[in-house]
Amino acid sequence: MEYADRTKKMKASEIRELLKITQNPEIISFAGGLPSPHSFPVKMIEKITDSVLERHGAQALQYGPTEGLKELRELLIKRMKKKGIKCEMDEIIITTGSQQVLDLTAKIFFNVGDYLIVECPTYLGALAAFNAYQPNYIPVSMDDDGMKMDELERKLEENKNKPLDIIYTVPTFQNPSGVTMSLERRKRILKIAKKYKLIILEDDPYSELRYSGRSVPPIKSLDKDGIVIYTGTFSKILSPGFRLGWLIANKEIIKKMIIAKQGADLCTNTFVEWIAEEYLRYGLVDKQIPKIRKMYKKKRDIMLKALEKYFPKGTKWTKPDGGMFLWVTLPGHLDTKEMFQEAIKEKVAYVHGAAFCVDGKGHDSMRLNFSNAEDNKIDVGIKRLAKIIKKLMK
Ligand code: PMP
Ligand code: G9A
């Protein structure tokens, strides 16, 4: 038996593996990027489910179109318009989470050995989706304003004869860093992409979760040339268990995506599409999101305060205006992967930074999730982490 070359290159997601360790209730986990269980509107979903079965009966249990339910797409078009993104019915499809968009994009664009631009650090799940198509990564580093545009341009110039189609970015409250790309850089990335004839893949699961600062428009809303593929998700504003997201792109790309999706899963889960339709149609989403924001703002603030209180001099961290993560950097001689065993002994978990970096960096960093742990555990967890760091710094 011989596995395919692409299978040999696949490796288990460190986060998915970590989720098993962190199931232990004694461990305070800042590792997985999980929403708080209290953010799910369980009662509301119970009512909507009854109503969906009453209103749509067997249709809700039937296969649906690959593009997704027309009614849900219409409501999403209206919602996206409020964010400045204009699209027609043949420019939007419903997907099995935004994770599927990452996979489908790679499927339709990457030949083996193609190059793509990723932020450094970047979303681990995107690397898992892309890896199956055996691309080469060109990492571009970030600062407090997101991906560095001078570096992007320099690297594109250096690699201009290579097969390269895609720039992948999570511009708002990035996973893993929590950083948001500035408006100026959003404009600039569009100019650069246009100049080098590239597609921007804008992955936007977190922009609804803003707790401070002023909102920044999605890159897609500034795109006059149809060169941005945009993906959003219900995972952080309703339920990740639903596996429901959406994709907006120009008509040509959408046609190819539909064909690729047909081969992947025929259609998205029709039943949950109808549930999401009702969640949007009756404005329930706008009742729920403020509750989630309030919950996570509190958690973010508790974590930032605890970091300030316990973490030693020489450590630093990002101060995100939204989302679910922040990024801690320790003095360079410390290795967060090595430190992890120590952390588990102290019953606290995080994801080590190198897991998110394709350029061999990040060994001195870690991602902390603040949305999942209970409020009263966050301070204790950060105190435990600080103790380990102080010990290792000595
Ligand atoms: N992109 C990013 C940046 C994410 O953080 C996640 C989820 N953690 C996803 C995509 C996948 O989300 P979904 O549940 O919509 O597939
Ligand atoms: O893999 C998951 O369960 C989603 C979480 C993603 C992350 O931790 O970045």
Coordinates of C-alpha atoms and ligand atoms in Angstrom, one line a residue:
M1 CA 0.0 0.0 0.0
E2 CA 1.4 3.4 -0.9
Y3 CA -0.3 6.7 0.1
A4 CA -0.5 9.6 -2.4
D5 CA 2.3 12.2 -2.2
R6 CA -0.2 14.7 -0.8
T7 CA -1.2 12.3 2.0
K8 CA 2.5 11.9 3.0
K9 CA 2.7 15.7 3.4
M10 CA -0.4 16.0 5.6
K11 CA 0.1 16.3 9.3
A12 CA -2.4 16.3 12.1
S13 CA -3.6 19.7 13.2
E14 CA -1.9 20.6 16.4
I15 CA -5.0 22.4 17.6
R16 CA -7.3 19.5 16.9
E17 CA -4.9 17.2 18.7
L18 CA -4.7 19.6 21.6
L19 CA -8.4 19.6 21.9
K20 CA -8.2 16.0 23.2
I21 CA -5.7 16.9 26.0
T22 CA -7.7 20.0 27.0
Q23 CA -10.9 18.0 27.4
N24 CA -9.5 17.4 31.0
P25 CA -11.7 19.7 33.0
E26 CA -8.8 20.4 35.4
I27 CA -6.9 22.1 32.7
I28 CA -7.6 25.8 32.0
S29 CA -7.4 25.9 28.3
F30 CA -6.5 29.0 26.3
A31 CA -5.7 26.6 23.4
G32 CA -8.6 25.8 21.1
G33 CA -10.3 28.6 19.2
L34 CA -13.7 27.7 20.6
P35 CA -16.6 30.0 21.3
S36 CA -18.0 30.1 24.8
P37 CA -20.6 27.4 25.3
H38 CA -22.7 30.3 26.8
S39 CA -22.7 32.1 23.5
F40 CA -25.0 29.5 21.9
P41 CA -28.7 30.5 21.9
V42 CA -29.8 27.0 22.8
K43 CA -33.5 27.9 23.6
M44 CA -33.8 30.1 20.5
I45 CA -32.5 27.3 18.3
E46 CA -34.9 24.8 19.9
K47 CA -37.8 27.2 18.9
I48 CA -36.4 27.8 15.4
T49 CA -36.0 24.1 14.8
D50 CA -39.6 23.4 15.6
S51 CA -40.7 26.3 13.4
V52 CA -38.4 25.1 10.5
L53 CA -40.0 21.7 10.6
E54 CA -43.5 23.2 10.8
R55 CA -42.9 25.7 7.9
H56 CA -40.7 23.6 5.6
G57 CA -41.3 20.0 6.7
A58 CA -39.7 17.4 4.4
Q59 CA -38.1 20.1 2.3
A60 CA -35.8 21.0 5.2
L61 CA -34.7 17.3 5.3
Q62 CA -34.1 17.0 1.5
Y63 CA -30.9 17.6 -0.5
G64 CA -30.6 21.2 -1.6
P65 CA -28.9 23.1 -4.4
T66 CA -25.1 23.2 -4.3
E67 CA -25.2 27.0 -4.3
G68 CA -27.2 26.9 -1.0
L69 CA -30.8 28.0 -0.2
K70 CA -31.9 31.0 -2.3
E71 CA -33.8 32.4 0.7
L72 CA -30.6 32.3 2.9
R73 CA -28.4 33.8 0.2
E74 CA -30.9 36.7 -0.3
L75 CA -30.7 37.5 3.4
L76 CA -26.9 37.3 3.4
I77 CA -26.7 39.6 0.4
K78 CA -28.7 42.2 2.5
R79 CA -26.5 41.7 5.5
M80 CA -23.3 42.0 3.5
K81 CA -24.6 45.2 1.9
K82 CA -24.6 46.8 5.3
K83 CA -20.8 46.0 5.5
G84 CA -20.4 47.7 2.1
I85 CA -20.1 44.4 0.1
K86 CA -22.3 44.4 -2.9
C87 CA -23.1 41.1 -4.6
E88 CA -25.6 39.4 -6.8
M89 CA -27.3 36.0 -6.4
D90 CA -24.7 34.4 -8.7
E91 CA -21.8 35.8 -6.7
I92 CA -22.6 34.1 -3.4
I93 CA -22.9 30.5 -2.2
I94 CA -23.4 28.8 1.1
T95 CA -20.6 26.5 2.2
T96 CA -19.9 23.9 4.9
G97 CA -18.1 26.4 7.1
S98 CA -15.5 28.9 5.9
Q99 CA -13.1 26.0 6.2
Q100 CA -14.6 24.6 3.0
V101 CA -13.9 27.9 1.2
L102 CA -10.2 27.5 2.0
D103 CA -10.3 24.0 0.7
L104 CA -12.2 24.8 -2.5
T105 CA -10.0 27.8 -3.2
A106 CA -7.0 25.7 -3.1
K107 CA -8.7 23.0 -5.1
I108 CA -9.5 25.3 -8.0
F109 CA -6.3 27.4 -8.0
F110 CA -3.3 25.4 -6.9
N111 CA -1.2 23.1 -9.0
V112 CA 1.3 21.0 -7.1
G113 CA 4.2 23.3 -6.3
D114 CA 2.4 26.6 -6.8
Y115 CA 3.3 29.5 -4.5
L116 CA 1.0 31.5 -2.2
I117 CA 1.3 34.3 0.1
V118 CA 0.3 33.8 3.8
E119 CA 0.6 36.0 6.8
C120 CA 3.1 35.0 9.4
P121 CA 1.7 33.9 11.7
T122 CA -1.4 32.6 10.0
Y123 CA -4.5 30.4 10.6
L124 CA -3.4 26.9 11.2
G125 CA -6.6 25.4 9.7
A126 CA -5.8 27.2 6.4
L127 CA -2.4 25.6 6.2
A128 CA -4.1 22.2 6.8
A129 CA -6.6 22.9 4.0
F130 CA -3.9 24.2 1.6
N131 CA -1.2 21.5 2.4
A132 CA -3.3 18.8 0.7
Y133 CA -2.6 20.6 -2.6
Q134 CA 1.1 20.8 -2.0
P135 CA 1.8 24.5 -2.4
N136 CA 4.9 26.4 -1.4
Y137 CA 4.4 29.2 1.1
I138 CA 5.8 32.7 0.9
P139 CA 5.3 34.2 4.4
V140 CA 4.9 37.9 5.0
S141 CA 5.4 39.2 8.5
M142 CA 3.0 41.4 10.4
D143 CA 3.0 44.3 12.8
D144 CA 0.2 46.1 14.7
D145 CA -1.4 47.2 11.4
G146 CA -1.5 43.7 9.9
M147 CA 0.5 42.3 6.9
K148 CA 3.5 44.5 6.0
M149 CA 2.9 45.8 2.6
D150 CA 6.5 46.8 1.7
E151 CA 7.6 43.2 2.5
L152 CA 4.7 41.8 0.5
E153 CA 5.6 43.9 -2.6
R154 CA 9.3 43.0 -2.2
K155 CA 8.5 39.3 -2.0
L156 CA 6.2 39.4 -5.0
E157 CA 8.9 41.2 -7.0
E158 CA 11.4 38.5 -6.0
N159 CA 9.0 35.7 -6.9
K160 CA 7.4 37.3 -10.0
N161 CA 8.4 34.5 -12.3
K162 CA 6.9 31.8 -10.1
P163 CA 3.3 30.4 -10.4
L164 CA 1.5 32.4 -7.8
D165 CA -2.2 33.3 -7.7
I166 CA -3.4 33.9 -4.1
I167 CA -2.7 36.1 -1.2
Y168 CA -4.4 34.7 1.9
T169 CA -5.3 37.0 4.7
V170 CA -7.4 37.2 7.9
P171 CA -7.4 41.0 8.0
T172 CA -9.8 41.5 11.0
F173 CA -8.9 40.3 14.5
Q174 CA -6.7 37.8 13.0
N175 CA -6.4 34.2 14.2
P176 CA -3.9 33.8 15.8
S177 CA -2.5 37.3 16.5
G178 CA -5.7 39.3 17.1
V179 CA -4.3 42.1 14.9
T180 CA -6.4 44.1 12.4
M181 CA -5.1 45.3 9.0
S182 CA -5.4 49.1 8.8
L183 CA -7.6 50.8 6.2
E184 CA -4.5 52.2 4.4
R185 CA -3.0 48.7 4.0
R186 CA -6.4 47.3 2.8
K187 CA -6.3 49.8 0.0
R188 CA -2.7 49.1 -0.7
I189 CA -3.1 45.3 -0.8
L190 CA -5.8 45.7 -3.5
K191 CA -3.4 47.9 -5.5
I192 CA -0.6 45.3 -5.2
A193 CA -2.9 42.4 -6.0
K194 CA -4.1 44.2 -9.1
K195 CA -0.6 45.0 -10.2
Y196 CA 0.6 41.4 -9.9
K197 CA -2.7 40.0 -11.1
L198 CA -3.4 38.1 -7.9
I199 CA -6.6 37.0 -6.1
I200 CA -7.0 38.0 -2.4
L201 CA -8.6 35.4 -0.2
E202 CA -10.2 37.4 2.6
D203 CA -11.2 35.2 5.5
D204 CA -13.4 37.1 7.9
P205 CA -14.9 35.0 10.7
Y206 CA -14.4 37.6 13.4
S207 CA -15.3 41.1 12.2
E208 CA -18.8 41.0 13.9
L209 CA -17.0 40.5 17.3
R210 CA -15.7 44.0 17.9
Y211 CA -15.3 45.2 21.5
S212 CA -13.5 48.5 21.1
G213 CA -12.1 50.9 18.4
R214 CA -13.6 51.8 15.1
S215 CA -14.7 49.4 12.5
V216 CA -12.7 48.9 9.3
P217 CA -14.4 48.0 6.0
P218 CA -13.7 44.5 4.6
I219 CA -11.2 44.5 1.8
K220 CA -14.0 43.0 -0.4
S221 CA -16.0 46.2 0.1
L222 CA -13.2 48.2 -1.5
D223 CA -12.7 45.8 -4.4
K224 CA -13.8 47.3 -7.7
D225 CA -12.1 44.6 -9.9
G226 CA -13.7 41.4 -8.5
I227 CA -10.3 40.1 -7.3
V228 CA -11.3 39.4 -3.7
I229 CA -12.8 36.0 -2.6
Y230 CA -14.5 36.8 0.7
T231 CA -15.7 34.2 3.2
G232 CA -17.8 34.6 6.3
T233 CA -19.3 32.1 8.8
F234 CA -22.0 31.4 11.3
S235 CA -19.5 29.7 13.5
K236 CA -18.8 32.6 15.8
I237 CA -22.3 34.3 15.7
L238 CA -24.5 31.2 16.0
S239 CA -22.8 27.8 16.2
P240 CA -19.7 26.2 14.8
G241 CA -21.4 22.8 15.1
F242 CA -23.7 23.9 12.3
R243 CA -20.8 24.0 9.9
L244 CA -22.3 26.9 8.0
G245 CA -20.4 29.6 6.1
W246 CA -20.6 31.6 2.9
L247 CA -18.4 32.6 0.0
I248 CA -18.6 35.8 -2.2
A249 CA -16.6 36.1 -5.4
N250 CA -16.9 37.1 -9.0
K251 CA -19.3 35.0 -11.2
E252 CA -16.5 33.1 -13.0
I253 CA -14.9 32.0 -9.7
I254 CA -18.2 31.1 -8.2
K255 CA -19.0 28.8 -11.2
K256 CA -15.8 26.9 -10.6
M257 CA -16.4 26.8 -6.8
I258 CA -19.8 25.2 -7.4
I259 CA -18.4 22.5 -9.5
A260 CA -15.7 21.8 -6.9
K261 CA -18.3 21.8 -4.1
Q262 CA -20.5 19.4 -6.0
G263 CA -17.6 16.9 -5.9
A264 CA -16.9 17.6 -2.2
D265 CA -20.3 17.4 -0.5
L266 CA -23.1 17.9 -3.1
C267 CA -24.7 20.6 -0.9
T268 CA -24.5 22.2 2.5
N269 CA -26.6 20.9 5.3
T270 CA -30.1 22.0 4.3
F271 CA -31.7 21.7 7.7
V272 CA -29.2 24.1 9.3
E273 CA -29.5 26.4 6.3
W274 CA -33.2 26.8 7.1
I275 CA -32.4 27.4 10.8
A276 CA -29.9 30.1 9.8
E277 CA -32.4 31.6 7.4
E278 CA -34.9 32.1 10.3
Y279 CA -32.1 33.4 12.6
L280 CA -31.5 36.1 10.0
R281 CA -35.1 36.7 8.8
Y282 CA -36.4 37.6 12.2
G283 CA -33.5 39.7 13.2
L284 CA -32.5 37.2 16.0
V285 CA -28.9 37.5 14.9
D286 CA -28.9 41.2 15.9
K287 CA -30.2 40.3 19.3
Q288 CA -27.6 37.6 19.8
I289 CA -24.4 39.3 18.6
P290 CA -24.5 42.1 21.2
K291 CA -24.8 39.5 23.9
I292 CA -21.7 37.6 22.5
R293 CA -19.8 40.9 22.2
K294 CA -20.5 41.8 25.8
M295 CA -19.5 38.3 27.0
Y296 CA -16.2 38.3 25.1
K297 CA -15.3 41.9 25.9
K298 CA -15.4 41.1 29.5
K299 CA -13.2 38.0 29.0
R300 CA -10.7 40.0 26.9
D301 CA -10.5 42.6 29.6
I302 CA -10.0 40.1 32.3
M303 CA -7.2 38.4 30.3
L304 CA -5.5 41.7 29.5
K305 CA -5.6 42.8 33.1
A306 CA -4.2 39.5 34.3
L307 CA -1.4 39.6 31.8
E308 CA -0.6 43.1 33.0
K309 CA -0.7 41.9 36.6
Y310 CA 1.3 38.7 36.4
F311 CA 3.5 38.5 33.3
P312 CA 7.1 39.4 33.9
K313 CA 9.0 42.3 32.3
G314 CA 10.4 41.3 28.9
T315 CA 7.1 39.7 27.7
K316 CA 4.7 41.5 25.4
W317 CA 1.3 40.8 23.9
T318 CA -1.2 42.2 21.4
K319 CA -4.2 44.1 22.6
P320 CA -7.0 43.1 20.1
D321 CA -10.1 45.2 19.6
G322 CA -12.2 42.1 18.9
G323 CA -12.1 38.4 18.0
M324 CA -11.1 35.6 20.2
F325 CA -7.3 35.6 20.4
L326 CA -4.2 37.4 21.5
W327 CA -0.5 36.7 20.8
V328 CA 2.1 36.7 23.5
T329 CA 5.8 37.0 22.8
L330 CA 8.4 35.9 25.4
P331 CA 12.1 36.7 25.5
G332 CA 13.8 35.0 22.4
H333 CA 15.6 32.3 24.3
L334 CA 12.4 30.7 25.6
D335 CA 10.7 28.0 23.5
T336 CA 7.0 27.7 23.9
K337 CA 6.8 24.3 22.4
E338 CA 9.2 23.0 25.1
M339 CA 7.4 24.9 27.7
F340 CA 4.1 23.2 26.9
Q341 CA 4.7 20.0 29.0
E342 CA 5.4 22.3 32.0
A343 CA 2.2 24.1 31.3
I344 CA 0.2 20.9 31.2
K345 CA 1.7 19.9 34.5
E346 CA 0.5 23.3 35.9
K347 CA -2.9 22.6 34.3
V348 CA -3.0 25.4 31.8
A349 CA -2.8 25.2 27.9
Y350 CA -2.1 27.4 24.9
V351 CA -1.0 26.9 21.3
H352 CA 2.7 27.4 20.7
G353 CA 3.5 30.1 18.2
A354 CA 5.6 28.0 15.7
A355 CA 2.5 26.0 14.8
F356 CA 1.2 29.1 13.0
C357 CA 4.4 30.1 11.2
V358 CA 5.6 28.7 7.9
D359 CA 9.0 30.5 8.1
G360 CA 10.4 28.6 11.2
K361 CA 9.7 31.6 13.5
G362 CA 7.2 31.9 16.4
H363 CA 9.1 29.6 18.8
D364 CA 9.1 32.4 21.4
S365 CA 5.4 33.1 21.0
M366 CA 2.0 31.6 22.0
R367 CA -1.6 32.1 21.1
L368 CA -4.1 32.6 23.8
N369 CA -7.8 32.2 23.3
F370 CA -9.9 34.2 25.6
S371 CA -13.5 33.4 24.5
N372 CA -13.8 29.8 25.8
A373 CA -12.6 29.8 29.4
E374 CA -15.0 30.7 32.2
D375 CA -14.5 34.3 33.5
N376 CA -13.3 33.1 36.9
K377 CA -10.7 30.8 35.4
I378 CA -8.9 33.3 33.2
D379 CA -7.1 35.1 35.9
V380 CA -6.0 31.8 37.5
G381 CA -4.8 30.4 34.2
I382 CA -2.7 33.5 33.4
K383 CA -1.2 33.4 36.8
R384 CA -0.2 29.7 36.3
L385 CA 1.4 30.6 32.9
A386 CA 3.2 33.5 34.5
K387 CA 4.7 31.3 37.1
I388 CA 6.1 28.9 34.5
I389 CA 7.5 31.8 32.4
K390 CA 9.2 33.4 35.4
K391 CA 10.7 30.1 36.4
L392 CA 12.2 29.6 32.9
M393 CA 13.4 33.2 32.7
K394 CA 15.6 32.8 35.8
Ligands
PMP1 N1 -10.8 30.8 9.2 C1 -10.4 31.3 10.4 C2 -9.4 32.4 10.5 C3 -10.8 30.6 11.6 O1 -10.3 31.1 12.7 C4 -11.7 29.6 11.5 C5 -12.2 28.8 12.7 N2 -11.4 28.8 13.8 C6 -12.1 29.2 10.2 C7 -11.7 29.8 9.1 C8 -13.0 28.0 10.0 O2 -14.3 28.3 10.5 P1 -15.6 27.6 10.1 O3 -16.1 27.0 11.4 O4 -16.5 28.6 9.5 O5 -15.3 26.5 9.1
G9A2 O1 -10.4 23.3 14.9 C1 -11.3 23.9 15.5 O2 -11.9 23.3 16.4 C2 -11.5 25.3 15.2 C3 -10.6 26.1 16.0 C4 -9.6 26.8 15.3 C5 -8.5 27.4 16.0 O3 -8.3 27.1 17.2 O4 -7.8 28.2 15.4

